[in-house]
Tab-separated table of C-alpha atoms and ligand atoms in Angstrom:
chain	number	residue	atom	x	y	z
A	1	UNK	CA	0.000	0.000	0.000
A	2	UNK	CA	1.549	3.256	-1.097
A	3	UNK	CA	1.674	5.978	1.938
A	4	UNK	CA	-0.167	9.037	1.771
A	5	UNK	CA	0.231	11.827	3.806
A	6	UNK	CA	-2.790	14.653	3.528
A	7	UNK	CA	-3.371	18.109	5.574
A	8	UNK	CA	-5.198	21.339	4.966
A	9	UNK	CA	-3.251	24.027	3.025
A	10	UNK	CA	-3.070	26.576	5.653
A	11	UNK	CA	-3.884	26.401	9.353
A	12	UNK	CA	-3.891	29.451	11.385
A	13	UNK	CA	-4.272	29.906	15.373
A	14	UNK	CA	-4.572	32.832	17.844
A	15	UNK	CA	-6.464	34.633	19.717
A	16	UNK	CA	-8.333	36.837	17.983
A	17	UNK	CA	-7.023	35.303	14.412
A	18	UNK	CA	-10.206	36.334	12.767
A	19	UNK	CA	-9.641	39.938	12.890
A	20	UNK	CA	-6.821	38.768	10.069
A	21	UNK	CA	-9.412	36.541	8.271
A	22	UNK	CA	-8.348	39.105	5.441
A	23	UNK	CA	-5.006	38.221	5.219
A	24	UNK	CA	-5.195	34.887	5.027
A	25	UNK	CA	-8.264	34.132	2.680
A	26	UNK	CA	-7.877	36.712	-0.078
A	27	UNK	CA	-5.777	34.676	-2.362
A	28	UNK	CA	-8.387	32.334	-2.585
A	29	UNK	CA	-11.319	34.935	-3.955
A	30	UNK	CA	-13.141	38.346	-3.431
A	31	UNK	CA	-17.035	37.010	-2.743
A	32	UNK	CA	-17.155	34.768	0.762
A	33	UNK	CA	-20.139	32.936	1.180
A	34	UNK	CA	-20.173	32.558	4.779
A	35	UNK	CA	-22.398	29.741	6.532
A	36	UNK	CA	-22.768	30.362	10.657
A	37	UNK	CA	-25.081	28.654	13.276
A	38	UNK	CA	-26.853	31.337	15.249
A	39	UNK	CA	-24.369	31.368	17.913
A	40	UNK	CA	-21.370	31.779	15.731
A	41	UNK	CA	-23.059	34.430	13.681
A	42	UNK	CA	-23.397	36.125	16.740
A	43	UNK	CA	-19.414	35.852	17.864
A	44	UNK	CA	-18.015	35.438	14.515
A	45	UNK	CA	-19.654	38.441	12.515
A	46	UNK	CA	-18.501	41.473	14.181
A	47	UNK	CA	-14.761	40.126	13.968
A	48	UNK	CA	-15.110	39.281	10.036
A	49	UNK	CA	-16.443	42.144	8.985
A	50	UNK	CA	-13.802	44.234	10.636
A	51	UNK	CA	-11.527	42.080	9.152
A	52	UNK	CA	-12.826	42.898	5.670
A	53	UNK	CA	-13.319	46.679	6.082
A	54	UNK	CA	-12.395	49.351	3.458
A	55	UNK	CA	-12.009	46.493	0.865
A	56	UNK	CA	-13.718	45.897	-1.992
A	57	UNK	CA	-14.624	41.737	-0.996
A	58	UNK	CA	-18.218	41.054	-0.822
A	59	UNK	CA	-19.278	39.343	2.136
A	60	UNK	CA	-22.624	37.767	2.530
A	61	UNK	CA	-24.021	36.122	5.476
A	62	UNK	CA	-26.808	32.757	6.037
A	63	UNK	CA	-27.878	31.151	9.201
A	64	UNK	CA	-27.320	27.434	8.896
A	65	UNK	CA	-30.671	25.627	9.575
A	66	UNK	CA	-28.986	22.870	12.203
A	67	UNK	CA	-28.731	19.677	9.821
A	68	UNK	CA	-25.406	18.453	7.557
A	69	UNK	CA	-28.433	17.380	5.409
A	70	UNK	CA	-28.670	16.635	1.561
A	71	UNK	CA	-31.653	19.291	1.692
A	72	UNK	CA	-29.721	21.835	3.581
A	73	UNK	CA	-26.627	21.625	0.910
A	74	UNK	CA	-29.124	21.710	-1.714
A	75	UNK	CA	-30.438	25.260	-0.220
A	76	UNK	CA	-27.149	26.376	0.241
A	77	UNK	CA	-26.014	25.542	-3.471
A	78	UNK	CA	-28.783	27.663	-5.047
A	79	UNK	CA	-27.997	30.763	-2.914
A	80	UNK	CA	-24.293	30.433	-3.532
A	81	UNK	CA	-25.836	30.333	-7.449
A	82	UNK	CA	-27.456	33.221	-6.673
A	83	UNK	CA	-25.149	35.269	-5.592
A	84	UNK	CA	-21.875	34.760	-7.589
A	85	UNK	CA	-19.820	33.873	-4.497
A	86	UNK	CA	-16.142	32.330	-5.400
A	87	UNK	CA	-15.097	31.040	-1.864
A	88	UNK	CA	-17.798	29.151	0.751
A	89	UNK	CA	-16.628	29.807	4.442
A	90	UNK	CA	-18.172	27.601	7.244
A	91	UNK	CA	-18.022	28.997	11.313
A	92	UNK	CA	-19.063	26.875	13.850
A	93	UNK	CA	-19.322	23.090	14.840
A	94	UNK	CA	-19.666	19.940	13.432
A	95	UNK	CA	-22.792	19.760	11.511
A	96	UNK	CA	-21.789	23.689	10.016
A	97	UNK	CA	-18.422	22.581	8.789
A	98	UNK	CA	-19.939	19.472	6.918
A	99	UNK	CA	-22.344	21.116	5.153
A	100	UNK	CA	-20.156	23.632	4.437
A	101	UNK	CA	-17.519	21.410	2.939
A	102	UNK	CA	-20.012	19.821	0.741
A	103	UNK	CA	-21.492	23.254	-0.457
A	104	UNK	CA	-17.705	23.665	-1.513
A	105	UNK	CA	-17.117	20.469	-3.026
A	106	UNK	CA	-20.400	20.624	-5.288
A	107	UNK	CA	-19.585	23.871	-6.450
A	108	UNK	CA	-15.828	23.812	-6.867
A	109	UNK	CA	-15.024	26.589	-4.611
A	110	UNK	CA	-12.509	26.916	-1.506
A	111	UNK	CA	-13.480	26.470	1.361
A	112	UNK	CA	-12.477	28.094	4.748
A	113	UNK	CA	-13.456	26.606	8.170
A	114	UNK	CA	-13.736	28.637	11.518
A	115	UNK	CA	-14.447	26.409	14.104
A	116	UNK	CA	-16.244	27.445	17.134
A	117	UNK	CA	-15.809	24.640	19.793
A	118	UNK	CA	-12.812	21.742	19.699
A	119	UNK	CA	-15.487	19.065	20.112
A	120	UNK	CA	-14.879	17.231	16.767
A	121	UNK	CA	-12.366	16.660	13.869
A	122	UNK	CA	-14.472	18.507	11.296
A	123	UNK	CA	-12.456	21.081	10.492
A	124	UNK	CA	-9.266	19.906	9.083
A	125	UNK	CA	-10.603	16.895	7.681
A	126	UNK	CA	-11.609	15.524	3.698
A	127	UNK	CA	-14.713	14.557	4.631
A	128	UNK	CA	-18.291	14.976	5.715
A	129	UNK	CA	-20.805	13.313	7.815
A	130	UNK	CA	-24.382	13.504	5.877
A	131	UNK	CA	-27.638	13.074	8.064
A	132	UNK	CA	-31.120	12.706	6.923
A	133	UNK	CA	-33.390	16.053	7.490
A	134	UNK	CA	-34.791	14.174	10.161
A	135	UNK	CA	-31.019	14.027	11.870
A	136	UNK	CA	-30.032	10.327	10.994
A	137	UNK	CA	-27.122	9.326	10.018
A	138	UNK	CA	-27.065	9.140	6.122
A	139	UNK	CA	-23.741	8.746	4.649
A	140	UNK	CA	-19.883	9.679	4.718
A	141	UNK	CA	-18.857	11.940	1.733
A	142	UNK	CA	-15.113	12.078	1.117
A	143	UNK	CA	-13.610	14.544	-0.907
A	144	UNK	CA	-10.174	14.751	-3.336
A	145	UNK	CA	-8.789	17.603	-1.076
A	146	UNK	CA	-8.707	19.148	2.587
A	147	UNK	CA	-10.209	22.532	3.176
A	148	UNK	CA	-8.215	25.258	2.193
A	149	UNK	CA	-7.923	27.208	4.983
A	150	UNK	CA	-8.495	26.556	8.676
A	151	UNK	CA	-8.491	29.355	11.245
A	152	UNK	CA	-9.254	28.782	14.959
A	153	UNK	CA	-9.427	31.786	16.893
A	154	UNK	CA	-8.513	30.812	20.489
A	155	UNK	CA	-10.414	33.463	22.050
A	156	UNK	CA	-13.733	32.011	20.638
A	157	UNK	CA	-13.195	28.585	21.451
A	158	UNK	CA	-12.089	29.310	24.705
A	159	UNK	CA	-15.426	31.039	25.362
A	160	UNK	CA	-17.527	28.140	24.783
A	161	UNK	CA	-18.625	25.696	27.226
A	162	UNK	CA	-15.388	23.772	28.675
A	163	UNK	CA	-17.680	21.064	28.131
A	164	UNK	CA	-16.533	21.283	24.495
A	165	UNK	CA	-13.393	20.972	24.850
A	166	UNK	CA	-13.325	17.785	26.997
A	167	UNK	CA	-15.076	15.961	24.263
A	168	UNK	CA	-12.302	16.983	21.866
A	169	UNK	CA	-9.805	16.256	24.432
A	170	UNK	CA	-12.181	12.777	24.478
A	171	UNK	CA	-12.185	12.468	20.670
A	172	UNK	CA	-7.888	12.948	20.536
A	173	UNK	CA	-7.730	11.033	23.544
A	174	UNK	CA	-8.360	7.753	20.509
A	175	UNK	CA	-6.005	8.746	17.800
A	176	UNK	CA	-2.475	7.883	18.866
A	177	UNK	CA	-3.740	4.344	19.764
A	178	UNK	CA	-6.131	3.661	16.656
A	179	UNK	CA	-3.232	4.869	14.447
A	180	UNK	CA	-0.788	2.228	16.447
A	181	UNK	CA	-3.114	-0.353	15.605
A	182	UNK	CA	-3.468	0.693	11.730
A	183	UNK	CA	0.303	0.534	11.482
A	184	UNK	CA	0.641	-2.870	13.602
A	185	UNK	CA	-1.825	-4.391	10.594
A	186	UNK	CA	-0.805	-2.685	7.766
A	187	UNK	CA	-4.422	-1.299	7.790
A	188	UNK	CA	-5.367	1.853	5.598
A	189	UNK	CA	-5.643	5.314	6.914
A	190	UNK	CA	-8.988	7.338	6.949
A	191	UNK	CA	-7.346	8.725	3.758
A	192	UNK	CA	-6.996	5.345	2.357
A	193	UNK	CA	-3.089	5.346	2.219
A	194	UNK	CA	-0.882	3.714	4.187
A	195	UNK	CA	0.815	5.209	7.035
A	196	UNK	CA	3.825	7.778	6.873
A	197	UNK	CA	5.990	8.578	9.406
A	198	UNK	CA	5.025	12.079	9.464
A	199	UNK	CA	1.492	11.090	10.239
A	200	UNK	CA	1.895	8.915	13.019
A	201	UNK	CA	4.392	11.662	14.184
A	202	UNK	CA	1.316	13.716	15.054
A	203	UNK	CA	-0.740	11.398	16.818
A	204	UNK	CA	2.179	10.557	19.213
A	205	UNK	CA	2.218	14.267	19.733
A	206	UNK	CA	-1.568	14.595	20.061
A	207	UNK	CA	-1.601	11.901	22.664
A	208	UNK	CA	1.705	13.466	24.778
A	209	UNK	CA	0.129	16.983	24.812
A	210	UNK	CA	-3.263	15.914	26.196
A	211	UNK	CA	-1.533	14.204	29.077
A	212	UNK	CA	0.455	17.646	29.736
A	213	UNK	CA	-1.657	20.152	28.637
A	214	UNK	CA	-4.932	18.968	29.035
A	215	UNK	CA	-6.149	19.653	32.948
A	216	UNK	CA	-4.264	22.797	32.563
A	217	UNK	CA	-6.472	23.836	29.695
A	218	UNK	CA	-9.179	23.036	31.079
A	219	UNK	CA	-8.684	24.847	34.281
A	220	UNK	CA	-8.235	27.726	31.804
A	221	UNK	CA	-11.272	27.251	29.522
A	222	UNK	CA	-13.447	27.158	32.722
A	223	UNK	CA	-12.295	30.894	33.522
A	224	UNK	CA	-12.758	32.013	29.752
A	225	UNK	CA	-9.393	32.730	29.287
A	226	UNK	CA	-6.399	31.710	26.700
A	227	UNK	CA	-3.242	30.488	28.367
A	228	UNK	CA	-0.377	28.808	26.431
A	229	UNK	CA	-2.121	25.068	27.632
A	230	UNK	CA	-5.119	26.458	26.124
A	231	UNK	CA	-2.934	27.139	22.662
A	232	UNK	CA	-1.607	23.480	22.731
A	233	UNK	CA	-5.027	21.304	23.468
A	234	UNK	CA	-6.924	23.813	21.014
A	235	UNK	CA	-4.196	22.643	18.205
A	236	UNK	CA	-4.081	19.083	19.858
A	237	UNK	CA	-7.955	18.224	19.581
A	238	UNK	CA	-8.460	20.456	16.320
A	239	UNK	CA	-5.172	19.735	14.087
A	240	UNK	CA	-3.019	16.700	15.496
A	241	UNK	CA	-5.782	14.759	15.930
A	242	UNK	CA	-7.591	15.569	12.749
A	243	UNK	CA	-4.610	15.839	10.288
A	244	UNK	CA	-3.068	12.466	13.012
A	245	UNK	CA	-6.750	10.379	12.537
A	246	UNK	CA	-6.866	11.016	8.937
A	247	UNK	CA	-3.456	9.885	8.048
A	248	UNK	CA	-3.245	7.590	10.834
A	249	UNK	CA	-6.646	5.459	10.387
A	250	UNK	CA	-9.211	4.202	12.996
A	251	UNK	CA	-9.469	1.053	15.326
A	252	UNK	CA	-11.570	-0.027	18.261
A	253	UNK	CA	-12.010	2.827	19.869
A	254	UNK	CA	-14.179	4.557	17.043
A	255	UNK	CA	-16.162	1.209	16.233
A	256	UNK	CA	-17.225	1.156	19.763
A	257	UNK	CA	-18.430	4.867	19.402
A	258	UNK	CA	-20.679	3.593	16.606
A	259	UNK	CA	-21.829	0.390	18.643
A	260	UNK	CA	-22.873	2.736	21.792
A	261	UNK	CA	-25.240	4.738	19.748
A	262	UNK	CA	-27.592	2.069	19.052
A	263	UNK	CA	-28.417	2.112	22.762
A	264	UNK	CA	-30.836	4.909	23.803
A	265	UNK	CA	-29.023	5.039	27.198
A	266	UNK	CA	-26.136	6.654	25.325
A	267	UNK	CA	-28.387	8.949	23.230
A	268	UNK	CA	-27.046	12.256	25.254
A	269	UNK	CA	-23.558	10.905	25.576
A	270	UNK	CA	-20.996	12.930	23.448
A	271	UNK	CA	-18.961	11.663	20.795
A	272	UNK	CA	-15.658	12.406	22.399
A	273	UNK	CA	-16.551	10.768	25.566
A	274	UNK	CA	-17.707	7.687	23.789
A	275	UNK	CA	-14.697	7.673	22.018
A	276	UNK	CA	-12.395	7.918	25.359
A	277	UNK	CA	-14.039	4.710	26.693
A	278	UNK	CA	-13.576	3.632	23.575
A	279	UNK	CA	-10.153	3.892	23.900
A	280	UNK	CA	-9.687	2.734	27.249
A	281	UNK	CA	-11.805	-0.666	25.964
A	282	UNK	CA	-9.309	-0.779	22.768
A	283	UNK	CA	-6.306	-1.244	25.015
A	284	UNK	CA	-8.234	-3.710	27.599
A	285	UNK	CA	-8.754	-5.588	24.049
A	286	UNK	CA	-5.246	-5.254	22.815
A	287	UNK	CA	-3.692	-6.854	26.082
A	288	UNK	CA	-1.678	-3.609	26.838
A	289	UNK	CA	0.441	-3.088	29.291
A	290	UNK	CA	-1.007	-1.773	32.736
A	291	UNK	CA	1.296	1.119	33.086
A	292	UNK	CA	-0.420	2.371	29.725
A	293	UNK	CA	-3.726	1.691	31.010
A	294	UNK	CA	-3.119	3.766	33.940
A	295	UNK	CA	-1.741	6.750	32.401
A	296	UNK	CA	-5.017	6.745	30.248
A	297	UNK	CA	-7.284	6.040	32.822
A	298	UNK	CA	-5.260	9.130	35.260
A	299	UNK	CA	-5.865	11.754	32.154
A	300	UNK	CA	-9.340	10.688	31.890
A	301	UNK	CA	-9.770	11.087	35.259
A	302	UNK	CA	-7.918	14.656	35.442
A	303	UNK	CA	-10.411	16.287	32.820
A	304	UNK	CA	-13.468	14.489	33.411
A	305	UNK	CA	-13.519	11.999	30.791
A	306	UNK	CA	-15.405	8.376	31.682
A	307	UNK	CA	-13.719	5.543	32.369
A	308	UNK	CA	-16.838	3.257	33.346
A	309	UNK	CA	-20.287	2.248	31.900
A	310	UNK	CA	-22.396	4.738	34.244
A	311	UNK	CA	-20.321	7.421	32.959
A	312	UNK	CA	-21.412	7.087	29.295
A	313	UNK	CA	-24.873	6.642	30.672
A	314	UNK	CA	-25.723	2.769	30.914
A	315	UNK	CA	-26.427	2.721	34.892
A	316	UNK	CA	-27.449	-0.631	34.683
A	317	UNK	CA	-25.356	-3.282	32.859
A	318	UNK	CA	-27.579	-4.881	30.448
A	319	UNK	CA	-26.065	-8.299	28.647
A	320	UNK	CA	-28.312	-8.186	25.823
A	321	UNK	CA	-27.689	-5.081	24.907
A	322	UNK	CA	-24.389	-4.235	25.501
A	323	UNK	CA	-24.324	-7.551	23.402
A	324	UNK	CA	-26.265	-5.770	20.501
A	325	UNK	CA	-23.854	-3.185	20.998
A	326	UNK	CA	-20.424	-5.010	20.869
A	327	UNK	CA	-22.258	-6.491	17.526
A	328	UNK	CA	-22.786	-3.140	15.855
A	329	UNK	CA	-19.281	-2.594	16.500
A	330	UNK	CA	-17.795	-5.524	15.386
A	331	UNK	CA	-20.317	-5.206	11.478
A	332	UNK	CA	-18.531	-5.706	8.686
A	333	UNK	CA	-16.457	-2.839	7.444
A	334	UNK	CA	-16.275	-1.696	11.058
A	335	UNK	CA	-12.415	0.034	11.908
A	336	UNK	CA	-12.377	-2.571	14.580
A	337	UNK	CA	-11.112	-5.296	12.285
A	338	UNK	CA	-7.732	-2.665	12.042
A	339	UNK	CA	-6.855	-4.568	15.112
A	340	UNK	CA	-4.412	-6.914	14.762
A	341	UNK	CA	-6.308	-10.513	14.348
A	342	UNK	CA	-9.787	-8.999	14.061
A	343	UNK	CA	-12.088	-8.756	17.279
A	344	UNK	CA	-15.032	-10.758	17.817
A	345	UNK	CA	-18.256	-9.571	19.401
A	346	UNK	CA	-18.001	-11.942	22.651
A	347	UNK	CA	-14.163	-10.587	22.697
A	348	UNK	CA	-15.754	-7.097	22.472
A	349	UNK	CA	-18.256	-7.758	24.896
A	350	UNK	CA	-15.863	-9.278	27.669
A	351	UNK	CA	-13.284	-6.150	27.284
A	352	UNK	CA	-16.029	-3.844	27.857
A	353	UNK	CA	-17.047	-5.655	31.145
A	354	UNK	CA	-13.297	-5.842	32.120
A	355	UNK	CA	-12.737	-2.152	31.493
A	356	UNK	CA	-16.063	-1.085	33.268
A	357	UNK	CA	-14.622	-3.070	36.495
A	358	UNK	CA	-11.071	-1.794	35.861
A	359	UNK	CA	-12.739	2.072	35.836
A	360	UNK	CA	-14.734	1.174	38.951
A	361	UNK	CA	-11.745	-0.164	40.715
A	362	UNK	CA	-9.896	3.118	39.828
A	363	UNK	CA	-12.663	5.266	41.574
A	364	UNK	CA	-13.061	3.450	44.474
A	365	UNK	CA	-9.225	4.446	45.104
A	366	UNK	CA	-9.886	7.933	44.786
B	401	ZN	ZN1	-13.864	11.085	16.281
């Protein structure tokens, strides 16, 4: 398998980058389509436009209606039509960035990506996550290129909910090990390449500066203010481990993000804390060492981050369907398979148990 190595052209991070939105975009075009959700209209806006005053760029402005939905890029496409835009900009979470990347793709314009919150890998990745209108999960689209230009502006992010930025602490907590796994089977990246050293180069780096940076941060984030700490997790959970997951590939941990939302216990569970019992489940399955178990399980601990069933919302252990579960998981095509000799859903099942005692153990010492 030949190795590929992908990225974003440009990344940019600061506090208050987005008062120099100008001088990083321009190359690209002179009419920004520019897709917010109502809150990052509301913190975004002021910021761009100064950005863009006294020059001749058109800027116009739509509300995103809240689903990464075939409907919802459809909308989007027309207006862009409409209006004779030559670059699509997306500002806020998830859901924005997707549609906003597929808005792009469909229409052969650059894209730039503001993220709002570090709770997902949206921004720096080729890909989107398409849900029906109704909000279910539809399809993955992948696309021939990263986004042009990514610009997080720590000052935003740091003013969101520090809930936020445990789940992307939660979500990079996964990519050093899934990436470990991909390269112990020779298994293809999320870019469907095989593995450079540059890429796993990041995820080693993602993984090292969540377990120093990470409670600082978030001691930080919960006061509203940008430290250094702050600078490294925001660039952890945003660019190491998107740039690190798509070159690197996913294992267990992800799989067993996608088995847990099949059970309605987990329906308010986040994706990042999912994925960081995910994790800890992957290395219970992989026979690691205990001295890597309990460095994971102390940084989950430090920031928040589950480590046992309850915490992702099952109170009560039920066999059947943590069984249904651990089968979702373990479908065909799953990343799971990425681990070295495949995993079985009893094998599955039996980690899950063992790492739900080994998290309860750890709390009772505390
Ligand atoms: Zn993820």
């Amino acid at each position: 398998m030949e190795k590929l190595m992908r990225a974003p052209s440009r990344y940019v991070q600061d506090k208050d980058v987005i008062l120099k939105m100008k001088d990083h975009t321009t190359m690209l075009g002179d009419s920004f389509y520019i897709i917010a959700s109502k809150t990052a209209m509301k913190v975004t806006r002021p910021k761009i436009e100064k950005s863009f005053e006294e020059t001749d760029v058109k800027l116009v402005f739509e509300t995103f209606n809240g689903e990464s939905s075939k409907g919802e890029i459809n909308r989007i496409r027309d207006l862009v039509k409409e209006n004779g835009s030559n670059v699509i900009v997306g500002v806020g979470g998830g859901k924005t960035i997707d549609t906003a990347k597929a808005v792009a793709y469909f229409e052969k314009l650059p894209i730039v990506i503001i993220p709002t919150v570090t709770a997902t890998d949206a921004p720096c990745t080729a890909l989107s996550v398409i849900y029906t209108d109704e909000g279910e999960f539809s399809e993955y689209l992948f696309y021939p290129t990263n986004p042009d230009v990514v610009m997080v502006d720590t000052a935003v992010v740091a003013n969101a909910p520090a809930r936020f930025l445990v789940d992307g602490m939660g979500d990079a907590l996964g990519t050093y090990f899934e990436a470990r796994a991909c390269l112990r089977s020779n298994s293809p990246s999320l870019a469907f390449g095989g593995i450079t050293q540059a890429g796993f180069a990041l995820t080693k780096l993602c993984y090292e500066t969540l377990l120093e940076y990470g409670y600082e941060a978030l001691l930080a984030v919960e006061k509203k203010v940008v430290t250094p700490a702050v600078e490294k997790i925001v660039e952890a959970a945003t660019y190491l481990s998107g740039v690190g997951a798509e070159n690197g590939g996913l294992a267990a941990a992800h799989s067993i993000y996608n088995g847990f939302t099949v059970l309605e216990e987990c329906e308010y569970t986040s994706h990042g804390r999912l994925v960081a019992f995910g994790t800890l489940v992957q290395l219970v399955l992989e026979g690691s060492p205990t001295e890597e178990i309990e460095e994971v399980i102390d940084f989950c601990l430090s920031v928040g981050l589950p480590i046992t069933l309850e915490e992702v919302g099952t109170k009560e252990i039920d066999g059947k369907k943590l069984m249904k579960a651990s089968k979702v998981a373990c479908a065909e095509g799953e990343s799971i398979h990425h681990i070295l000799g495949g995993v079985t859903p009893e094998q599955l099942f039996d980690a899950i148990i063992a790492t739900d005692n080994l998290g309860k153990h750890y709390k009772d010492l505390i």
